[in-house]
């Protein structure tokens, strides 16, 4: 185990999802204490927390709905008490509703914005304010998507939420740069996990089609996404802020 992030705490929303877990383990492997929040009940976190225990790092799990600003604030206060102020902040929780812009209900639309965009904002804003309060540097890495800049049918709410996230990343990067808080985004294409896998499970034809469409002819693993998140948090990254690290196997070149 490397000690690159020893004495640092990473906080990850949607941390029981496929990409969230890979990010948690990647930071634990480098010595960070890991705080996970997810809407899933605590009993669903047990096997993952066992993996963190084996890595001998501090950890904290809390059931939290990121759409609720107060729940997010309480979660962060509890993490701060147990593991110290998180300086590596990873807004990752998201959901996707497959429905056309004409058919999606206003409730579905609002819920998706509240989770994907507002939820990421609640986590990033509260943690940034805690760092400012302690005059500490830090890193925020949003987990976005290539869908932020490439329109897809039946995914308007998701794409709009991720496009908003990209602008939030740039605005926060500009505002926080002078305080030593670097803000970036990782934007994956098709990851063979999580949200995409759930869609593909219902439609194997779409899975084969998606795979063939990627110019590099490969799907991304959650571990590869995690490696790029860690890369943006690396102490040697002193100058990248407000950027999007697009890792889509060349998909967006087709558009
Ligand atoms: N899988 C892909 O192909 C892909 C591609 C590009 C970007 N992404 C992004 O990666 C991130 C992780 O997605 P994933 O593919 O691992 O999906 P996932 O479904 O495995 O993980 C998402 C997690 O977020 C949690 N969550 C949902 N609503 C929540 C809420 N209100 N509060 C707290 N937690 C909540 C879920 O319980 C789940 O554990 C997302 O931001 C997603 O948009 C995924």
PDB file of C-alpha atoms and ligand atoms in Angstrom:
ATOM      1  CA  UNK A   1       0.000   0.000   0.000  1.00  0.00           C
ATOM      2  CA  UNK A   2       1.302   3.460  -0.900  1.00  0.00           C
ATOM      3  CA  UNK A   3       1.024   6.305   1.585  1.00  0.00           C
ATOM      4  CA  UNK A   4       0.355   9.027  -0.982  1.00  0.00           C
ATOM      5  CA  UNK A   5      -2.884  10.119   0.716  1.00  0.00           C
ATOM      6  CA  UNK A   6      -1.976   9.194   4.315  1.00  0.00           C
ATOM      7  CA  UNK A   7      -3.648  11.559   6.826  1.00  0.00           C
ATOM      8  CA  UNK A   8      -6.145  12.653   4.179  1.00  0.00           C
ATOM      9  CA  UNK A   9      -9.854  11.918   4.028  1.00  0.00           C
ATOM     10  CA  UNK A  10     -11.750  11.349   0.804  1.00  0.00           C
ATOM     11  CA  UNK A  11     -15.537  11.758   0.736  1.00  0.00           C
ATOM     12  CA  UNK A  12     -17.536  10.061  -2.021  1.00  0.00           C
ATOM     13  CA  UNK A  13     -21.266  10.327  -2.733  1.00  0.00           C
ATOM     14  CA  UNK A  14     -22.949   7.359  -4.399  1.00  0.00           C
ATOM     15  CA  UNK A  15     -20.069   5.441  -2.866  1.00  0.00           C
ATOM     16  CA  UNK A  16     -21.812   2.051  -2.944  1.00  0.00           C
ATOM     17  CA  UNK A  17     -22.211   2.200  -6.722  1.00  0.00           C
ATOM     18  CA  UNK A  18     -19.760   0.465  -9.043  1.00  0.00           C
ATOM     19  CA  UNK A  19     -17.654   3.522  -9.838  1.00  0.00           C
ATOM     20  CA  UNK A  20     -17.973   4.911  -6.288  1.00  0.00           C
ATOM     21  CA  UNK A  21     -16.621   1.685  -4.780  1.00  0.00           C
ATOM     22  CA  UNK A  22     -13.712   1.595  -7.219  1.00  0.00           C
ATOM     23  CA  UNK A  23     -12.855   5.190  -6.281  1.00  0.00           C
ATOM     24  CA  UNK A  24     -13.039   4.372  -2.554  1.00  0.00           C
ATOM     25  CA  UNK A  25     -10.708   1.388  -2.918  1.00  0.00           C
ATOM     26  CA  UNK A  26      -8.267   3.308  -5.119  1.00  0.00           C
ATOM     27  CA  UNK A  27      -7.884   5.998  -2.447  1.00  0.00           C
ATOM     28  CA  UNK A  28      -7.745   3.418   0.378  1.00  0.00           C
ATOM     29  CA  UNK A  29      -4.907   1.675  -1.491  1.00  0.00           C
ATOM     30  CA  UNK A  30      -3.004   4.965  -1.238  1.00  0.00           C
ATOM     31  CA  UNK A  31      -3.626   5.349   2.491  1.00  0.00           C
ATOM     32  CA  UNK A  32      -6.627   7.725   2.607  1.00  0.00           C
ATOM     33  CA  UNK A  33      -9.444   7.395   5.132  1.00  0.00           C
ATOM     34  CA  UNK A  34     -12.671   6.833   3.165  1.00  0.00           C
ATOM     35  CA  UNK A  35     -16.076   8.409   3.864  1.00  0.00           C
ATOM     36  CA  UNK A  36     -18.917   6.958   1.831  1.00  0.00           C
ATOM     37  CA  UNK A  37     -22.454   8.260   1.520  1.00  0.00           C
ATOM     38  CA  UNK A  38     -25.202   6.580  -0.453  1.00  0.00           C
ATOM     39  CA  UNK A  39     -28.980   6.431  -0.429  1.00  0.00           C
ATOM     40  CA  UNK A  40     -28.763   2.674   0.214  1.00  0.00           C
ATOM     41  CA  UNK A  41     -29.306   1.401   3.793  1.00  0.00           C
ATOM     42  CA  UNK A  42     -26.264   0.725   5.986  1.00  0.00           C
ATOM     43  CA  UNK A  43     -26.705  -3.055   5.786  1.00  0.00           C
ATOM     44  CA  UNK A  44     -25.838  -2.858   2.066  1.00  0.00           C
ATOM     45  CA  UNK A  45     -22.486  -1.271   2.894  1.00  0.00           C
ATOM     46  CA  UNK A  46     -21.173  -4.180   4.995  1.00  0.00           C
ATOM     47  CA  UNK A  47     -19.214  -6.174   2.409  1.00  0.00           C
ATOM     48  CA  UNK A  48     -17.634  -3.010   1.020  1.00  0.00           C
ATOM     49  CA  UNK A  49     -16.648  -1.737   4.463  1.00  0.00           C
ATOM     50  CA  UNK A  50     -15.008  -5.121   5.064  1.00  0.00           C
ATOM     51  CA  UNK A  51     -12.794  -4.491   2.029  1.00  0.00           C
ATOM     52  CA  UNK A  52     -11.799  -1.133   3.528  1.00  0.00           C
ATOM     53  CA  UNK A  53     -11.097  -2.767   6.907  1.00  0.00           C
ATOM     54  CA  UNK A  54      -8.696  -5.171   5.192  1.00  0.00           C
ATOM     55  CA  UNK A  55      -6.800  -2.147   3.874  1.00  0.00           C
ATOM     56  CA  UNK A  56      -6.469  -0.851   7.450  1.00  0.00           C
ATOM     57  CA  UNK A  57      -7.764   2.650   6.706  1.00  0.00           C
ATOM     58  CA  UNK A  58     -10.345   4.691   8.595  1.00  0.00           C
ATOM     59  CA  UNK A  59     -13.863   4.637   7.116  1.00  0.00           C
ATOM     60  CA  UNK A  60     -17.337   6.002   7.674  1.00  0.00           C
ATOM     61  CA  UNK A  61     -20.612   5.015   6.026  1.00  0.00           C
ATOM     62  CA  UNK A  62     -23.793   7.020   6.169  1.00  0.00           C
ATOM     63  CA  UNK A  63     -27.133   6.616   4.428  1.00  0.00           C
ATOM     64  CA  UNK A  64     -27.747   9.994   2.847  1.00  0.00           C
ATOM     65  CA  UNK A  65     -29.930  11.432   0.118  1.00  0.00           C
ATOM     66  CA  UNK A  66     -27.699  13.966  -1.633  1.00  0.00           C
ATOM     67  CA  UNK A  67     -30.775  15.800  -2.902  1.00  0.00           C
ATOM     68  CA  UNK A  68     -31.358  16.954   0.679  1.00  0.00           C
ATOM     69  CA  UNK A  69     -28.888  19.728   1.578  1.00  0.00           C
ATOM     70  CA  UNK A  70     -29.449  19.292   5.322  1.00  0.00           C
ATOM     71  CA  UNK A  71     -28.713  15.545   5.189  1.00  0.00           C
ATOM     72  CA  UNK A  72     -25.511  16.287   3.279  1.00  0.00           C
ATOM     73  CA  UNK A  73     -24.431  18.898   5.848  1.00  0.00           C
ATOM     74  CA  UNK A  74     -25.067  16.444   8.726  1.00  0.00           C
ATOM     75  CA  UNK A  75     -23.140  13.710   6.898  1.00  0.00           C
ATOM     76  CA  UNK A  76     -20.138  15.982   6.412  1.00  0.00           C
ATOM     77  CA  UNK A  77     -20.221  17.112  10.062  1.00  0.00           C
ATOM     78  CA  UNK A  78     -20.216  13.443  11.190  1.00  0.00           C
ATOM     79  CA  UNK A  79     -17.339  12.603   8.828  1.00  0.00           C
ATOM     80  CA  UNK A  80     -15.361  15.584  10.092  1.00  0.00           C
ATOM     81  CA  UNK A  81     -15.808  14.432  13.699  1.00  0.00           C
ATOM     82  CA  UNK A  82     -14.741  10.844  12.935  1.00  0.00           C
ATOM     83  CA  UNK A  83     -12.121  11.156  10.201  1.00  0.00           C
ATOM     84  CA  UNK A  84     -11.171  14.839  10.036  1.00  0.00           C
ATOM     85  CA  UNK A  85     -12.069  17.418   7.393  1.00  0.00           C
ATOM     86  CA  UNK A  86     -12.267  15.794   3.950  1.00  0.00           C
ATOM     87  CA  UNK A  87      -9.853  17.444   1.517  1.00  0.00           C
ATOM     88  CA  UNK A  88     -10.555  15.077  -1.394  1.00  0.00           C
ATOM     89  CA  UNK A  89     -14.164  15.544  -2.469  1.00  0.00           C
ATOM     90  CA  UNK A  90     -15.826  13.329  -5.072  1.00  0.00           C
ATOM     91  CA  UNK A  91     -19.452  14.117  -6.018  1.00  0.00           C
ATOM     92  CA  UNK A  92     -20.360  10.891  -7.840  1.00  0.00           C
ATOM     93  CA  UNK A  93     -23.984   9.964  -7.030  1.00  0.00           C
ATOM     94  CA  UNK A  94     -26.320   9.993 -10.008  1.00  0.00           C
ATOM     95  CA  UNK A  95     -29.367   8.393 -11.518  1.00  0.00           C
ATOM     96  CA  UNK A  96     -30.701   8.182 -15.067  1.00  0.00           C
ATOM     97  CA  UNK A  97     -34.266   8.230 -16.332  1.00  0.00           C
ATOM     98  CA  UNK A  98     -34.755   6.839 -19.809  1.00  0.00           C
ATOM     99  CA  UNK A  99     -37.524   8.975 -21.286  1.00  0.00           C
ATOM    100  CA  UNK A 100     -37.819  11.446 -24.131  1.00  0.00           C
ATOM    101  CA  UNK A 101     -37.928  15.157 -23.414  1.00  0.00           C
ATOM    102  CA  UNK A 102     -41.628  15.155 -24.354  1.00  0.00           C
ATOM    103  CA  UNK A 103     -42.525  12.206 -22.140  1.00  0.00           C
ATOM    104  CA  UNK A 104     -40.495  12.639 -18.957  1.00  0.00           C
ATOM    105  CA  UNK A 105     -42.726  13.788 -16.100  1.00  0.00           C
ATOM    106  CA  UNK A 106     -41.907  16.998 -14.259  1.00  0.00           C
ATOM    107  CA  UNK A 107     -41.380  14.957 -11.094  1.00  0.00           C
ATOM    108  CA  UNK A 108     -38.867  12.657 -12.817  1.00  0.00           C
ATOM    109  CA  UNK A 109     -37.090  15.671 -14.310  1.00  0.00           C
ATOM    110  CA  UNK A 110     -36.901  17.478 -10.965  1.00  0.00           C
ATOM    111  CA  UNK A 111     -35.673  14.386  -9.089  1.00  0.00           C
ATOM    112  CA  UNK A 112     -32.882  13.817 -11.607  1.00  0.00           C
ATOM    113  CA  UNK A 113     -31.719  17.449 -11.338  1.00  0.00           C
ATOM    114  CA  UNK A 114     -31.901  17.254  -7.555  1.00  0.00           C
ATOM    115  CA  UNK A 115     -29.700  14.164  -7.384  1.00  0.00           C
ATOM    116  CA  UNK A 116     -27.252  14.665 -10.258  1.00  0.00           C
ATOM    117  CA  UNK A 117     -26.778  18.429 -10.113  1.00  0.00           C
ATOM    118  CA  UNK A 118     -28.051  19.798  -6.781  1.00  0.00           C
ATOM    119  CA  UNK A 119     -26.646  16.760  -4.929  1.00  0.00           C
ATOM    120  CA  UNK A 120     -23.176  17.327  -6.370  1.00  0.00           C
ATOM    121  CA  UNK A 121     -23.469  21.035  -5.529  1.00  0.00           C
ATOM    122  CA  UNK A 122     -24.489  20.354  -1.897  1.00  0.00           C
ATOM    123  CA  UNK A 123     -21.453  18.133  -1.344  1.00  0.00           C
ATOM    124  CA  UNK A 124     -18.969  20.377  -3.169  1.00  0.00           C
ATOM    125  CA  UNK A 125     -20.209  23.614  -1.570  1.00  0.00           C
ATOM    126  CA  UNK A 126     -20.325  22.337   2.021  1.00  0.00           C
ATOM    127  CA  UNK A 127     -16.910  20.660   1.807  1.00  0.00           C
ATOM    128  CA  UNK A 128     -15.332  23.703   0.109  1.00  0.00           C
ATOM    129  CA  UNK A 129     -16.648  25.921   2.911  1.00  0.00           C
ATOM    130  CA  UNK A 130     -15.154  23.607   5.541  1.00  0.00           C
ATOM    131  CA  UNK A 131     -11.772  23.784   3.779  1.00  0.00           C
ATOM    132  CA  UNK A 132     -12.005  27.586   3.553  1.00  0.00           C
ATOM    133  CA  UNK A 133     -12.902  27.702   7.253  1.00  0.00           C
ATOM    134  CA  UNK A 134      -9.700  25.787   8.099  1.00  0.00           C
ATOM    135  CA  UNK A 135      -7.607  27.626   5.425  1.00  0.00           C
ATOM    136  CA  UNK A 136      -6.792  24.274   3.864  1.00  0.00           C
ATOM    137  CA  UNK A 137      -6.155  23.267   0.274  1.00  0.00           C
ATOM    138  CA  UNK A 138      -8.075  20.452  -1.376  1.00  0.00           C
ATOM    139  CA  UNK A 139      -9.364  18.794  -4.516  1.00  0.00           C
ATOM    140  CA  UNK A 140     -12.855  18.411  -5.858  1.00  0.00           C
ATOM    141  CA  UNK A 141     -13.375  15.941  -8.711  1.00  0.00           C
ATOM    142  CA  UNK A 142     -16.899  15.727 -10.124  1.00  0.00           C
ATOM    143  CA  UNK A 143     -17.866  12.504 -11.871  1.00  0.00           C
ATOM    144  CA  UNK A 144     -19.530  13.815 -15.016  1.00  0.00           C
ATOM    145  CA  UNK A 145     -20.183  12.174 -18.358  1.00  0.00           C
ATOM    146  CA  UNK A 146     -19.436  12.551 -22.043  1.00  0.00           C
ATOM    147  CA  UNK A 147     -23.248  12.975 -22.320  1.00  0.00           C
ATOM    148  CA  UNK A 148     -22.758  16.528 -20.996  1.00  0.00           C
ATOM    149  CA  UNK A 149     -21.709  17.681 -24.451  1.00  0.00           C
ATOM    150  CA  UNK A 150     -23.199  15.006 -26.746  1.00  0.00           C
ATOM    151  CA  UNK A 151     -26.987  14.820 -27.092  1.00  0.00           C
ATOM    152  CA  UNK A 152     -28.535  11.367 -26.677  1.00  0.00           C
ATOM    153  CA  UNK A 153     -32.163  10.398 -27.351  1.00  0.00           C
ATOM    154  CA  UNK A 154     -34.221   9.586 -24.231  1.00  0.00           C
ATOM    155  CA  UNK A 155     -31.651  11.015 -21.830  1.00  0.00           C
ATOM    156  CA  UNK A 156     -32.394  14.739 -21.803  1.00  0.00           C
ATOM    157  CA  UNK A 157     -32.572  15.070 -18.019  1.00  0.00           C
ATOM    158  CA  UNK A 158     -29.303  13.191 -17.497  1.00  0.00           C
ATOM    159  CA  UNK A 159     -27.458  15.138 -20.205  1.00  0.00           C
ATOM    160  CA  UNK A 160     -28.738  18.508 -18.961  1.00  0.00           C
ATOM    161  CA  UNK A 161     -27.770  17.660 -15.363  1.00  0.00           C
ATOM    162  CA  UNK A 162     -24.261  16.673 -16.464  1.00  0.00           C
ATOM    163  CA  UNK A 163     -23.916  19.797 -18.637  1.00  0.00           C
ATOM    164  CA  UNK A 164     -24.839  21.874 -15.573  1.00  0.00           C
ATOM    165  CA  UNK A 165     -22.275  19.987 -13.528  1.00  0.00           C
ATOM    166  CA  UNK A 166     -19.571  20.915 -16.040  1.00  0.00           C
ATOM    167  CA  UNK A 167     -20.331  24.627 -15.662  1.00  0.00           C
ATOM    168  CA  UNK A 168     -20.493  24.270 -11.869  1.00  0.00           C
ATOM    169  CA  UNK A 169     -17.014  22.700 -12.011  1.00  0.00           C
ATOM    170  CA  UNK A 170     -15.650  25.654 -13.989  1.00  0.00           C
ATOM    171  CA  UNK A 171     -17.322  28.299 -11.794  1.00  0.00           C
ATOM    172  CA  UNK A 172     -16.061  26.688  -8.572  1.00  0.00           C
ATOM    173  CA  UNK A 173     -12.583  26.214 -10.067  1.00  0.00           C
ATOM    174  CA  UNK A 174     -12.392  29.932 -10.797  1.00  0.00           C
ATOM    175  CA  UNK A 175     -13.704  31.003  -7.395  1.00  0.00           C
ATOM    176  CA  UNK A 176     -11.549  28.605  -5.350  1.00  0.00           C
ATOM    177  CA  UNK A 177      -8.257  28.739  -7.269  1.00  0.00           C
ATOM    178  CA  UNK A 178      -6.696  31.423  -5.096  1.00  0.00           C
ATOM    179  CA  UNK A 179      -7.438  29.314  -1.985  1.00  0.00           C
ATOM    180  CA  UNK A 180      -5.557  26.276  -3.319  1.00  0.00           C
ATOM    181  CA  UNK A 181      -8.691  24.231  -3.993  1.00  0.00           C
ATOM    182  CA  UNK A 182      -8.488  22.628  -7.443  1.00  0.00           C
ATOM    183  CA  UNK A 183     -11.774  21.634  -9.074  1.00  0.00           C
ATOM    184  CA  UNK A 184     -11.960  19.246 -12.023  1.00  0.00           C
ATOM    185  CA  UNK A 185     -14.211  16.721 -13.694  1.00  0.00           C
ATOM    186  CA  UNK A 186     -13.739  13.201 -15.037  1.00  0.00           C
ATOM    187  CA  UNK A 187     -16.148  12.509 -17.903  1.00  0.00           C
ATOM    188  CA  UNK A 188     -16.340   8.822 -18.850  1.00  0.00           C
ATOM    189  CA  UNK A 189     -17.971   7.364 -21.951  1.00  0.00           C
ATOM    190  CA  UNK A 190     -19.412   3.829 -21.723  1.00  0.00           C
ATOM    191  CA  UNK A 191     -18.394   2.185 -18.454  1.00  0.00           C
ATOM    192  CA  UNK A 192     -19.082  -1.552 -18.195  1.00  0.00           C
ATOM    193  CA  UNK A 193     -20.753  -1.053 -14.829  1.00  0.00           C
ATOM    194  CA  UNK A 194     -23.366   0.822 -12.848  1.00  0.00           C
ATOM    195  CA  UNK A 195     -25.888   2.937 -14.711  1.00  0.00           C
ATOM    196  CA  UNK A 196     -24.951   1.708 -18.219  1.00  0.00           C
ATOM    197  CA  UNK A 197     -24.860  -1.944 -17.169  1.00  0.00           C
ATOM    198  CA  UNK A 198     -28.363  -1.651 -15.726  1.00  0.00           C
ATOM    199  CA  UNK A 199     -29.589  -0.380 -19.101  1.00  0.00           C
ATOM    200  CA  UNK A 200     -27.635  -3.015 -21.071  1.00  0.00           C
ATOM    201  CA  UNK A 201     -28.918  -5.861 -18.873  1.00  0.00           C
ATOM    202  CA  UNK A 202     -32.378  -5.149 -20.229  1.00  0.00           C
ATOM    203  CA  UNK A 203     -31.160  -4.934 -23.820  1.00  0.00           C
ATOM    204  CA  UNK A 204     -28.191  -7.092 -24.846  1.00  0.00           C
ATOM    205  CA  UNK A 205     -28.436  -5.787 -28.423  1.00  0.00           C
ATOM    206  CA  UNK A 206     -27.733  -2.301 -27.143  1.00  0.00           C
ATOM    207  CA  UNK A 207     -24.701  -3.618 -25.244  1.00  0.00           C
ATOM    208  CA  UNK A 208     -23.159  -5.098 -28.398  1.00  0.00           C
ATOM    209  CA  UNK A 209     -24.045  -1.970 -30.380  1.00  0.00           C
ATOM    210  CA  UNK A 210     -22.503   0.356 -27.765  1.00  0.00           C
ATOM    211  CA  UNK A 211     -19.301  -1.636 -27.649  1.00  0.00           C
ATOM    212  CA  UNK A 212     -18.964  -1.597 -31.443  1.00  0.00           C
ATOM    213  CA  UNK A 213     -19.611   2.127 -31.578  1.00  0.00           C
ATOM    214  CA  UNK A 214     -16.601   3.068 -29.425  1.00  0.00           C
ATOM    215  CA  UNK A 215     -13.652   3.867 -31.737  1.00  0.00           C
ATOM    216  CA  UNK A 216     -11.262   2.111 -29.334  1.00  0.00           C
ATOM    217  CA  UNK A 217     -13.672  -0.913 -29.331  1.00  0.00           C
ATOM    218  CA  UNK A 218     -13.439  -1.233 -25.553  1.00  0.00           C
ATOM    219  CA  UNK A 219     -15.648  -0.419 -22.617  1.00  0.00           C
ATOM    220  CA  UNK A 220     -14.178   1.323 -19.604  1.00  0.00           C
ATOM    221  CA  UNK A 221     -13.832  -0.401 -16.225  1.00  0.00           C
ATOM    222  CA  UNK A 222     -14.779   1.367 -12.967  1.00  0.00           C
ATOM    223  CA  UNK A 223     -11.136   0.986 -11.857  1.00  0.00           C
ATOM    224  CA  UNK A 224      -9.997   2.976 -14.893  1.00  0.00           C
ATOM    225  CA  UNK A 225     -12.359   5.820 -13.956  1.00  0.00           C
ATOM    226  CA  UNK A 226     -11.082   5.658 -10.373  1.00  0.00           C
ATOM    227  CA  UNK A 227      -7.468   5.882 -11.572  1.00  0.00           C
ATOM    228  CA  UNK A 228      -8.227   9.152 -13.378  1.00  0.00           C
ATOM    229  CA  UNK A 229      -9.970  10.589 -10.314  1.00  0.00           C
ATOM    230  CA  UNK A 230      -6.891   9.735  -8.234  1.00  0.00           C
ATOM    231  CA  UNK A 231      -4.694  11.234 -10.950  1.00  0.00           C
ATOM    232  CA  UNK A 232      -6.499  14.588 -10.661  1.00  0.00           C
ATOM    233  CA  UNK A 233      -6.014  14.496  -6.875  1.00  0.00           C
ATOM    234  CA  UNK A 234      -2.309  13.638  -7.114  1.00  0.00           C
ATOM    235  CA  UNK A 235      -0.114  16.178  -5.279  1.00  0.00           C
ATOM    236  CA  UNK A 236       1.899  16.593  -8.486  1.00  0.00           C
ATOM    237  CA  UNK A 237      -1.192  17.957 -10.232  1.00  0.00           C
ATOM    238  CA  UNK A 238      -0.650  21.572  -9.272  1.00  0.00           C
ATOM    239  CA  UNK A 239      -1.951  23.339 -12.357  1.00  0.00           C
ATOM    240  CA  UNK A 240      -5.017  21.545 -13.701  1.00  0.00           C
ATOM    241  CA  UNK A 241      -8.193  23.201 -12.517  1.00  0.00           C
ATOM    242  CA  UNK A 242     -11.547  23.744 -14.223  1.00  0.00           C
ATOM    243  CA  UNK A 243     -10.754  20.982 -16.697  1.00  0.00           C
ATOM    244  CA  UNK A 244     -12.720  18.024 -17.949  1.00  0.00           C
ATOM    245  CA  UNK A 245     -10.757  14.836 -18.313  1.00  0.00           C
ATOM    246  CA  UNK A 246     -12.728  13.188 -21.117  1.00  0.00           C
ATOM    247  CA  UNK A 247     -12.238   9.409 -21.222  1.00  0.00           C
ATOM    248  CA  UNK A 248     -14.706   8.157 -23.820  1.00  0.00           C
ATOM    249  CA  UNK A 249     -12.608   5.914 -26.068  1.00  0.00           C
ATOM    250  CA  UNK A 250     -13.064   8.450 -28.869  1.00  0.00           C
ATOM    251  CA  UNK A 251     -16.902   8.389 -28.818  1.00  0.00           C
ATOM    252  CA  UNK A 252     -17.300  12.153 -28.954  1.00  0.00           C
ATOM    253  CA  UNK A 253     -15.105  12.280 -32.080  1.00  0.00           C
ATOM    254  CA  UNK A 254     -17.948  10.594 -33.950  1.00  0.00           C
ATOM    255  CA  UNK A 255     -20.407  13.412 -33.314  1.00  0.00           C
TER     256      UNK A 255
HETATM  257  N1  LIG B   1     -21.772   3.657 -15.901  1.00  0.00           N
HETATM  258  C1  LIG B   1     -21.491   4.478 -16.898  1.00  0.00           C
HETATM  259  O1  LIG B   1     -21.414   4.084 -18.077  1.00  0.00           O
HETATM  260  C2  LIG B   1     -21.166   5.931 -16.622  1.00  0.00           C
HETATM  261  C3  LIG B   1     -20.712   6.713 -17.694  1.00  0.00           C
HETATM  262  C4  LIG B   1     -20.414   8.060 -17.482  1.00  0.00           C
HETATM  263  C5  LIG B   1     -20.581   8.598 -16.215  1.00  0.00           C
HETATM  264  N2  LIG B   1     -21.043   7.817 -15.201  1.00  0.00           N
HETATM  265  C6  LIG B   1     -21.206   8.473 -13.897  1.00  0.00           C
HETATM  266  O2  LIG B   1     -20.550   7.719 -12.902  1.00  0.00           O
HETATM  267  C7  LIG B   1     -21.161   7.983 -11.640  1.00  0.00           C
HETATM  268  C8  LIG B   1     -21.411   6.666 -10.906  1.00  0.00           C
HETATM  269  O3  LIG B   1     -22.347   5.895 -11.637  1.00  0.00           O
HETATM  270  P1  LIG B   1     -22.305   4.295 -11.736  1.00  0.00           P
HETATM  271  O4  LIG B   1     -22.310   3.953 -13.167  1.00  0.00           O
HETATM  272  O5  LIG B   1     -21.281   3.748 -10.819  1.00  0.00           O
HETATM  273  O6  LIG B   1     -23.777   3.943 -11.230  1.00  0.00           O
HETATM  274  P2  LIG B   1     -24.283   3.202  -9.920  1.00  0.00           P
HETATM  275  O7  LIG B   1     -25.762   3.143 -10.042  1.00  0.00           O
HETATM  276  O8  LIG B   1     -23.550   1.912  -9.744  1.00  0.00           O
HETATM  277  O9  LIG B   1     -23.860   4.214  -8.760  1.00  0.00           O
HETATM  278  C9  LIG B   1     -24.611   5.357  -8.423  1.00  0.00           C
HETATM  279  C10 LIG B   1     -24.790   5.346  -6.895  1.00  0.00           C
HETATM  280  O10 LIG B   1     -25.457   6.561  -6.538  1.00  0.00           O
HETATM  281  C11 LIG B   1     -26.377   6.225  -5.508  1.00  0.00           C
HETATM  282  N3  LIG B   1     -27.430   7.240  -5.441  1.00  0.00           N
HETATM  283  C12 LIG B   1     -28.475   7.401  -6.309  1.00  0.00           C
HETATM  284  N4  LIG B   1     -29.258   8.389  -5.866  1.00  0.00           N
HETATM  285  C13 LIG B   1     -28.699   8.861  -4.727  1.00  0.00           C
HETATM  286  C14 LIG B   1     -29.082   9.878  -3.815  1.00  0.00           C
HETATM  287  N5  LIG B   1     -30.190  10.609  -3.973  1.00  0.00           N
HETATM  288  N6  LIG B   1     -28.280  10.103  -2.747  1.00  0.00           N
HETATM  289  C15 LIG B   1     -27.161   9.359  -2.536  1.00  0.00           C
HETATM  290  N7  LIG B   1     -26.782   8.369  -3.367  1.00  0.00           N
HETATM  291  C16 LIG B   1     -27.538   8.129  -4.447  1.00  0.00           C
HETATM  292  C17 LIG B   1     -26.911   4.854  -5.896  1.00  0.00           C
HETATM  293  O11 LIG B   1     -27.515   4.177  -4.799  1.00  0.00           O
HETATM  294  C18 LIG B   1     -25.659   4.182  -6.414  1.00  0.00           C
HETATM  295  O12 LIG B   1     -25.006   3.440  -5.404  1.00  0.00           O
HETATM  296  C19 LIG B   1     -22.422   8.780 -11.941  1.00  0.00           C
HETATM  297  O13 LIG B   1     -22.183  10.150 -11.706  1.00  0.00           O
HETATM  298  C20 LIG B   1     -22.640   8.540 -13.417  1.00  0.00           C
HETATM  299  O14 LIG B   1     -23.360   9.584 -14.034  1.00  0.00           O
HETATM  300  C21 LIG B   1     -21.335   6.499 -15.365  1.00  0.00           C
END
